[in-house]
N, C-alpha and C. Protein backbone atom coordinates (compact mmCIF):
# COMPACT_ATOMS: atom_id res chain seq x y z
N UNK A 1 4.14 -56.87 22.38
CA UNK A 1 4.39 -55.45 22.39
C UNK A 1 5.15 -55.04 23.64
N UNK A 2 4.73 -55.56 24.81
CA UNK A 2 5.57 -55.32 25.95
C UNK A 2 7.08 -55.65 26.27
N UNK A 3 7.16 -56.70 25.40
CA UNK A 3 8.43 -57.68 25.16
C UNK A 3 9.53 -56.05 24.17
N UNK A 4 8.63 -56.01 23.58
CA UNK A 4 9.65 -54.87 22.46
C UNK A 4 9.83 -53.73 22.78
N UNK A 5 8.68 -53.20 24.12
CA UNK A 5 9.11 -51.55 24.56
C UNK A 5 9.87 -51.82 25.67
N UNK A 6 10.13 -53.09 26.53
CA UNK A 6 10.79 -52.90 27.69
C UNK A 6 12.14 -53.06 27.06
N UNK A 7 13.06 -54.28 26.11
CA UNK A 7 14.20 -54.32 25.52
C UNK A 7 14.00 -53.01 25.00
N UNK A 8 13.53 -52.27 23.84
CA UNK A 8 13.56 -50.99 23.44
C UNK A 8 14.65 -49.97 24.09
N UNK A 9 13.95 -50.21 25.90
CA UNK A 9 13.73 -49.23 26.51
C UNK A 9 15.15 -49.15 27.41
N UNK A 10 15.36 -50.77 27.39
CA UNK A 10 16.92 -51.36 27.91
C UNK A 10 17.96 -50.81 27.44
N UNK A 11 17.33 -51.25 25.84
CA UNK A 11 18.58 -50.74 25.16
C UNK A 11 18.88 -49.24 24.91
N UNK A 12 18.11 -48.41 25.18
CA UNK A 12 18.28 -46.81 25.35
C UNK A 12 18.83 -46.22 26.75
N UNK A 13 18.49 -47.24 27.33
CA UNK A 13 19.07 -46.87 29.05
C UNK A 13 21.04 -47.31 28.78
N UNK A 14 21.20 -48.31 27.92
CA UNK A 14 22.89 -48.97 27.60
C UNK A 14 23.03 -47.86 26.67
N UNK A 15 22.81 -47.12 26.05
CA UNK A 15 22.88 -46.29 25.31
C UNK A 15 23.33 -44.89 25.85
N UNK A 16 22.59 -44.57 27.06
CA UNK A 16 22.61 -43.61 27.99
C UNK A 16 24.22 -43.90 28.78
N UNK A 17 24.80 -44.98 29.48
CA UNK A 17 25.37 -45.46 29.47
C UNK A 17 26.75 -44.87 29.05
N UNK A 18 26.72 -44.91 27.67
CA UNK A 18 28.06 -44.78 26.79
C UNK A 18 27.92 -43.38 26.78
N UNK A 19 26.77 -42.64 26.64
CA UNK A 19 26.79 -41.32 26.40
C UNK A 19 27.28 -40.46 27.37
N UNK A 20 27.60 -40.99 28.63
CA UNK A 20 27.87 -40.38 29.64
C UNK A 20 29.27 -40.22 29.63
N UNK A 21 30.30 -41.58 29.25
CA UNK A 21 31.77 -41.41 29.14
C UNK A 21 31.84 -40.08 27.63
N UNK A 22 30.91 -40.45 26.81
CA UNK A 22 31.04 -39.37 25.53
C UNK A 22 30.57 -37.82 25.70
N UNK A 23 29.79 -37.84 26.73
CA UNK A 23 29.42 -36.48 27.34
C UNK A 23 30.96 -36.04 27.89
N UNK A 24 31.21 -36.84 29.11
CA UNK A 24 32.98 -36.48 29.53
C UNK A 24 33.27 -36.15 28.86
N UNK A 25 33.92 -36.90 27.59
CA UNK A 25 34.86 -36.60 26.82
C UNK A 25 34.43 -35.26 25.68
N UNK A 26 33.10 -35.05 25.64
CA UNK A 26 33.31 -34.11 24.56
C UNK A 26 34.04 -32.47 24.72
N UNK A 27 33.83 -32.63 26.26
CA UNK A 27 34.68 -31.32 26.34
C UNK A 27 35.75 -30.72 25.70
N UNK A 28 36.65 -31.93 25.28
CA UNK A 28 37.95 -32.05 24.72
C UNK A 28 37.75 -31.37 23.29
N UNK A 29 36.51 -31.23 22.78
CA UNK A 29 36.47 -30.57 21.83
C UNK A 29 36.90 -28.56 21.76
N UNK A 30 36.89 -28.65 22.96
CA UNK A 30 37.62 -27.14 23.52
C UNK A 30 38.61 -26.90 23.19
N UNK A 31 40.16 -27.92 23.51
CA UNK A 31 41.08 -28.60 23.84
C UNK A 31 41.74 -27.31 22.93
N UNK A 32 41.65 -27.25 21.26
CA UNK A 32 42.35 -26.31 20.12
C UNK A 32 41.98 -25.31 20.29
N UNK A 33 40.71 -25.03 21.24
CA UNK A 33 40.28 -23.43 21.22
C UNK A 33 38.61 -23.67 20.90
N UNK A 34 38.03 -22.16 21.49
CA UNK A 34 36.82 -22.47 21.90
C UNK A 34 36.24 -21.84 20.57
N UNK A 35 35.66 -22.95 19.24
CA UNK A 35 35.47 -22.71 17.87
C UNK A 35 33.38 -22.74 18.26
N UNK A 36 32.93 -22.03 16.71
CA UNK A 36 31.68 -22.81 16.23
C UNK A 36 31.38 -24.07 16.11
N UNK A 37 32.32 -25.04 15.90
CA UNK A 37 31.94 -26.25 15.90
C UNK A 37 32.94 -26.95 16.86
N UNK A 38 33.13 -26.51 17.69
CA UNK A 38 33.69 -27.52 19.14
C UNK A 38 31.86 -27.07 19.85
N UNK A 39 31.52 -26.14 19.84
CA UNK A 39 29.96 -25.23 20.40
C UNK A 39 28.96 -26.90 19.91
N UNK A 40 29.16 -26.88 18.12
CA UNK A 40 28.10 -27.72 18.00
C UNK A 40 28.21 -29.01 18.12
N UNK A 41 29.52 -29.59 18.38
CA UNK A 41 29.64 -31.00 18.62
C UNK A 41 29.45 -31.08 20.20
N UNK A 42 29.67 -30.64 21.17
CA UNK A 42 29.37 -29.76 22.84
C UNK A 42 27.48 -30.33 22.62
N UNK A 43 27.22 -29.44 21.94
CA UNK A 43 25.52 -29.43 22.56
C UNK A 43 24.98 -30.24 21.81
N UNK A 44 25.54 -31.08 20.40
CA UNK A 44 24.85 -32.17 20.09
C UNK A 44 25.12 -33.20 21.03
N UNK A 45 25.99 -33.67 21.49
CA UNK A 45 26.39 -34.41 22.77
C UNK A 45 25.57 -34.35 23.51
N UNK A 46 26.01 -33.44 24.21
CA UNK A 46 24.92 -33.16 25.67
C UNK A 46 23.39 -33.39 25.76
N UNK A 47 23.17 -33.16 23.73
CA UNK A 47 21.30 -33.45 23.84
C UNK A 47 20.80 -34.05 23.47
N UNK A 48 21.36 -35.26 23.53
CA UNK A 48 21.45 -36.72 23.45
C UNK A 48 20.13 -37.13 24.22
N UNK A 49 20.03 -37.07 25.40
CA UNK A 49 19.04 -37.96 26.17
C UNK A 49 17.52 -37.11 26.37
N UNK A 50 17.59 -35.90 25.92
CA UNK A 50 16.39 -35.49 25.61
C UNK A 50 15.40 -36.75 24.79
N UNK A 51 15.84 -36.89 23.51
CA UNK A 51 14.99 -37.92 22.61
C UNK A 51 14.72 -38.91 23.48
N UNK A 52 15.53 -40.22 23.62
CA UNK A 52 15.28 -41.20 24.02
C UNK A 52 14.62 -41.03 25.54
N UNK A 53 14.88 -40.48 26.38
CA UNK A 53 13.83 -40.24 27.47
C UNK A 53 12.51 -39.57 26.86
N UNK A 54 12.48 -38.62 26.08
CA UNK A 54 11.18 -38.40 25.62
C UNK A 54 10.28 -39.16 25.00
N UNK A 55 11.26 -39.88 24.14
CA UNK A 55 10.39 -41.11 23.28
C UNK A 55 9.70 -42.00 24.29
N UNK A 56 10.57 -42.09 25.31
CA UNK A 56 10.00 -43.26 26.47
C UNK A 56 8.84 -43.28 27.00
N UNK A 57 8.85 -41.88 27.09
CA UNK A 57 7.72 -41.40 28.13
C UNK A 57 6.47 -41.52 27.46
N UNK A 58 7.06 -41.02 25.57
CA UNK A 58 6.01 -40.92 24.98
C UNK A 58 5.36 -42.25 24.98
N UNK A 59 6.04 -43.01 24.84
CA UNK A 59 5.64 -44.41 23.97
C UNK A 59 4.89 -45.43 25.51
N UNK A 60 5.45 -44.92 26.67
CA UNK A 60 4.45 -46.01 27.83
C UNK A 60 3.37 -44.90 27.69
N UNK A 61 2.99 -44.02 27.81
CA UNK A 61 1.67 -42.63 27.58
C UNK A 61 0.82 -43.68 26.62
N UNK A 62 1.21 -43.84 25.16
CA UNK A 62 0.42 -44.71 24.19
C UNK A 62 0.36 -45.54 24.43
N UNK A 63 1.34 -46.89 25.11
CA UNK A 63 0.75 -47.92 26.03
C UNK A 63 0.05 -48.50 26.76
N UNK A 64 -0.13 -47.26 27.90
CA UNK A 64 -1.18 -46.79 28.79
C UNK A 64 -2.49 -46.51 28.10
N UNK A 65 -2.45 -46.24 26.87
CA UNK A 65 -3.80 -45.59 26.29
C UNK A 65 -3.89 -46.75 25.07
N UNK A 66 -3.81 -47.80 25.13
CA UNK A 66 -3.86 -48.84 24.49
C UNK A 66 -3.79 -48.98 23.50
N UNK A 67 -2.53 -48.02 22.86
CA UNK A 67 -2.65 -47.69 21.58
C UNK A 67 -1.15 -48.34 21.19
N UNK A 68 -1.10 -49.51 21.11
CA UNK A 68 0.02 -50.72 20.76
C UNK A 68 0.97 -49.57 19.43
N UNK A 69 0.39 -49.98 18.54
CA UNK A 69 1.24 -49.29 17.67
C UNK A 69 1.84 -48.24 17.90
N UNK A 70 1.17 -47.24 17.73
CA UNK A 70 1.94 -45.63 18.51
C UNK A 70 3.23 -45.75 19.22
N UNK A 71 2.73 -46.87 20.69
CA UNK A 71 4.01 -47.36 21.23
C UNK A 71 5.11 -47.89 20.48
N UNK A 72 4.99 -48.92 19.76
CA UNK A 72 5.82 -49.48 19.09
C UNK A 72 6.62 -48.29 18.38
N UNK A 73 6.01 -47.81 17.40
CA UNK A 73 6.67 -46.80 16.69
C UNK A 73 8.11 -45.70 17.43
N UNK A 74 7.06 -44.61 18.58
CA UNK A 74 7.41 -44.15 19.27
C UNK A 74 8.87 -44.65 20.47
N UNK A 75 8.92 -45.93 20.23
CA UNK A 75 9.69 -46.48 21.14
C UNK A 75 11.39 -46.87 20.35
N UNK A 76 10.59 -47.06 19.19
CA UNK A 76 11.45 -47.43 17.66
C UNK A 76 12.66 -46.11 17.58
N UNK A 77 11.65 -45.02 17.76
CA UNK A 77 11.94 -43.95 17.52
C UNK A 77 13.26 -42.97 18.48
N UNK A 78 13.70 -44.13 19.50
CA UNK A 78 14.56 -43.48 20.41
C UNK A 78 15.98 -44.00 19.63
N UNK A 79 15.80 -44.89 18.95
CA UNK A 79 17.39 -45.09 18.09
C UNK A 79 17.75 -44.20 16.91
N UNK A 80 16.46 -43.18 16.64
CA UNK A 80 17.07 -42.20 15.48
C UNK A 80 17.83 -41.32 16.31
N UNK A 81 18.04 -41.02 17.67
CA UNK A 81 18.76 -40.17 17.97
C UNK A 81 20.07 -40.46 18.03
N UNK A 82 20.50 -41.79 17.88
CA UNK A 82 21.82 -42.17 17.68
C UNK A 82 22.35 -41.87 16.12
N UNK A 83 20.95 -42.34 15.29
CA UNK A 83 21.70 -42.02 14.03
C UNK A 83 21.79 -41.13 13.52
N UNK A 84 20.77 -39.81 13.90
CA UNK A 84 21.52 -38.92 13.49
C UNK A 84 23.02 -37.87 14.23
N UNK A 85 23.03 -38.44 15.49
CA UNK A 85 24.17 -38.01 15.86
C UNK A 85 25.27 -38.68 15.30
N UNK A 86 25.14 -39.87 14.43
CA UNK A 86 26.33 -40.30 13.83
C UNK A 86 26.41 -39.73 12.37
N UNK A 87 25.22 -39.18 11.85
CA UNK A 87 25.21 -38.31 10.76
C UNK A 87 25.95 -36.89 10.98
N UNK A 88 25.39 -36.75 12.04
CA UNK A 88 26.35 -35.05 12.11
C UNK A 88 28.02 -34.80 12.63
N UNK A 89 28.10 -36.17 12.85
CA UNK A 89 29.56 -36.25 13.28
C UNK A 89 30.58 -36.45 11.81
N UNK A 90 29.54 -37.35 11.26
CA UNK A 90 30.31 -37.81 9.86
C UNK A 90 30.39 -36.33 8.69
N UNK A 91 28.88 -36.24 8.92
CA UNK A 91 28.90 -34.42 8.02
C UNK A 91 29.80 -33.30 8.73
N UNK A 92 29.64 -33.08 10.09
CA UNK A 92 30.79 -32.12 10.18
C UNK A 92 32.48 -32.16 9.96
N UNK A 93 32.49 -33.46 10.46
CA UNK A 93 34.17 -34.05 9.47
C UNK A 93 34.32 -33.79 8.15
N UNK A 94 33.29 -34.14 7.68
CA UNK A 94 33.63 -34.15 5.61
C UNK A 94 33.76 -32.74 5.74
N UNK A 95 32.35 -31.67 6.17
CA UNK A 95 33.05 -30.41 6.15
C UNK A 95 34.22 -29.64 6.49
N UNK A 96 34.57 -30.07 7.69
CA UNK A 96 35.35 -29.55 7.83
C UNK A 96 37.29 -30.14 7.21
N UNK A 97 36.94 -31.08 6.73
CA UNK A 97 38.19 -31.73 5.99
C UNK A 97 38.10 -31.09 4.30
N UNK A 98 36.91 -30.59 3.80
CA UNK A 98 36.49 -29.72 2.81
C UNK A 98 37.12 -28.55 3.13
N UNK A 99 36.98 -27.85 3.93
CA UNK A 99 37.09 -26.64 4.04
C UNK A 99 36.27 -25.79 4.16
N UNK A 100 34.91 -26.55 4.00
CA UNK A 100 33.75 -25.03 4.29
C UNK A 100 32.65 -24.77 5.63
């Protein structure tokens, strides 16, 4: 279990990492003019490391309280914040290549 929350925990810190050149860059979403969705691609970006630091914290807390699983889960749980930021990138494209 320790083996899987510290890599877990690695790999959310390399994660953090990339998010920082993608934080830079999202500004550029300004670039055409300051829209509703330059706003929501801006603060989905930026709130990125809320989850995975939270999950972290959560998941050594259940560690600490010898509650293996919880951890595990909880620790699991810092890579949904990647996927759904790759969900809302992909959904706001289709929308907006839709038109609505």
């Amino acid at each position: 279990m320790l083996i899987w929350l510290l890599a877990s925990q690695l790999l959310a810190v390399a994660s953090l990492l990339f998010w920082l050149v993608a934080a830079g860059l999202s500004v550029m979403a300004f670039d055409s003019g300051v829209t509703q969705e330059a706003w929501n691609f801006v603060i989905a970006v930026w709130a990125y490391p809320i989850w995975p630091i939270g999950f972290a914290i959560a998941s050594w807390i259940a560690y600490a309280r010898k509650r293996d699983k919880l951890a595990a889960i909880l620790t699991s749980l810092t890579f949904l914040a990647v996927l759904l930021l790759i969900i809302f990138i992909v959904l706001s494209n289709f929308f907006l290549s839709v038109g609505l």
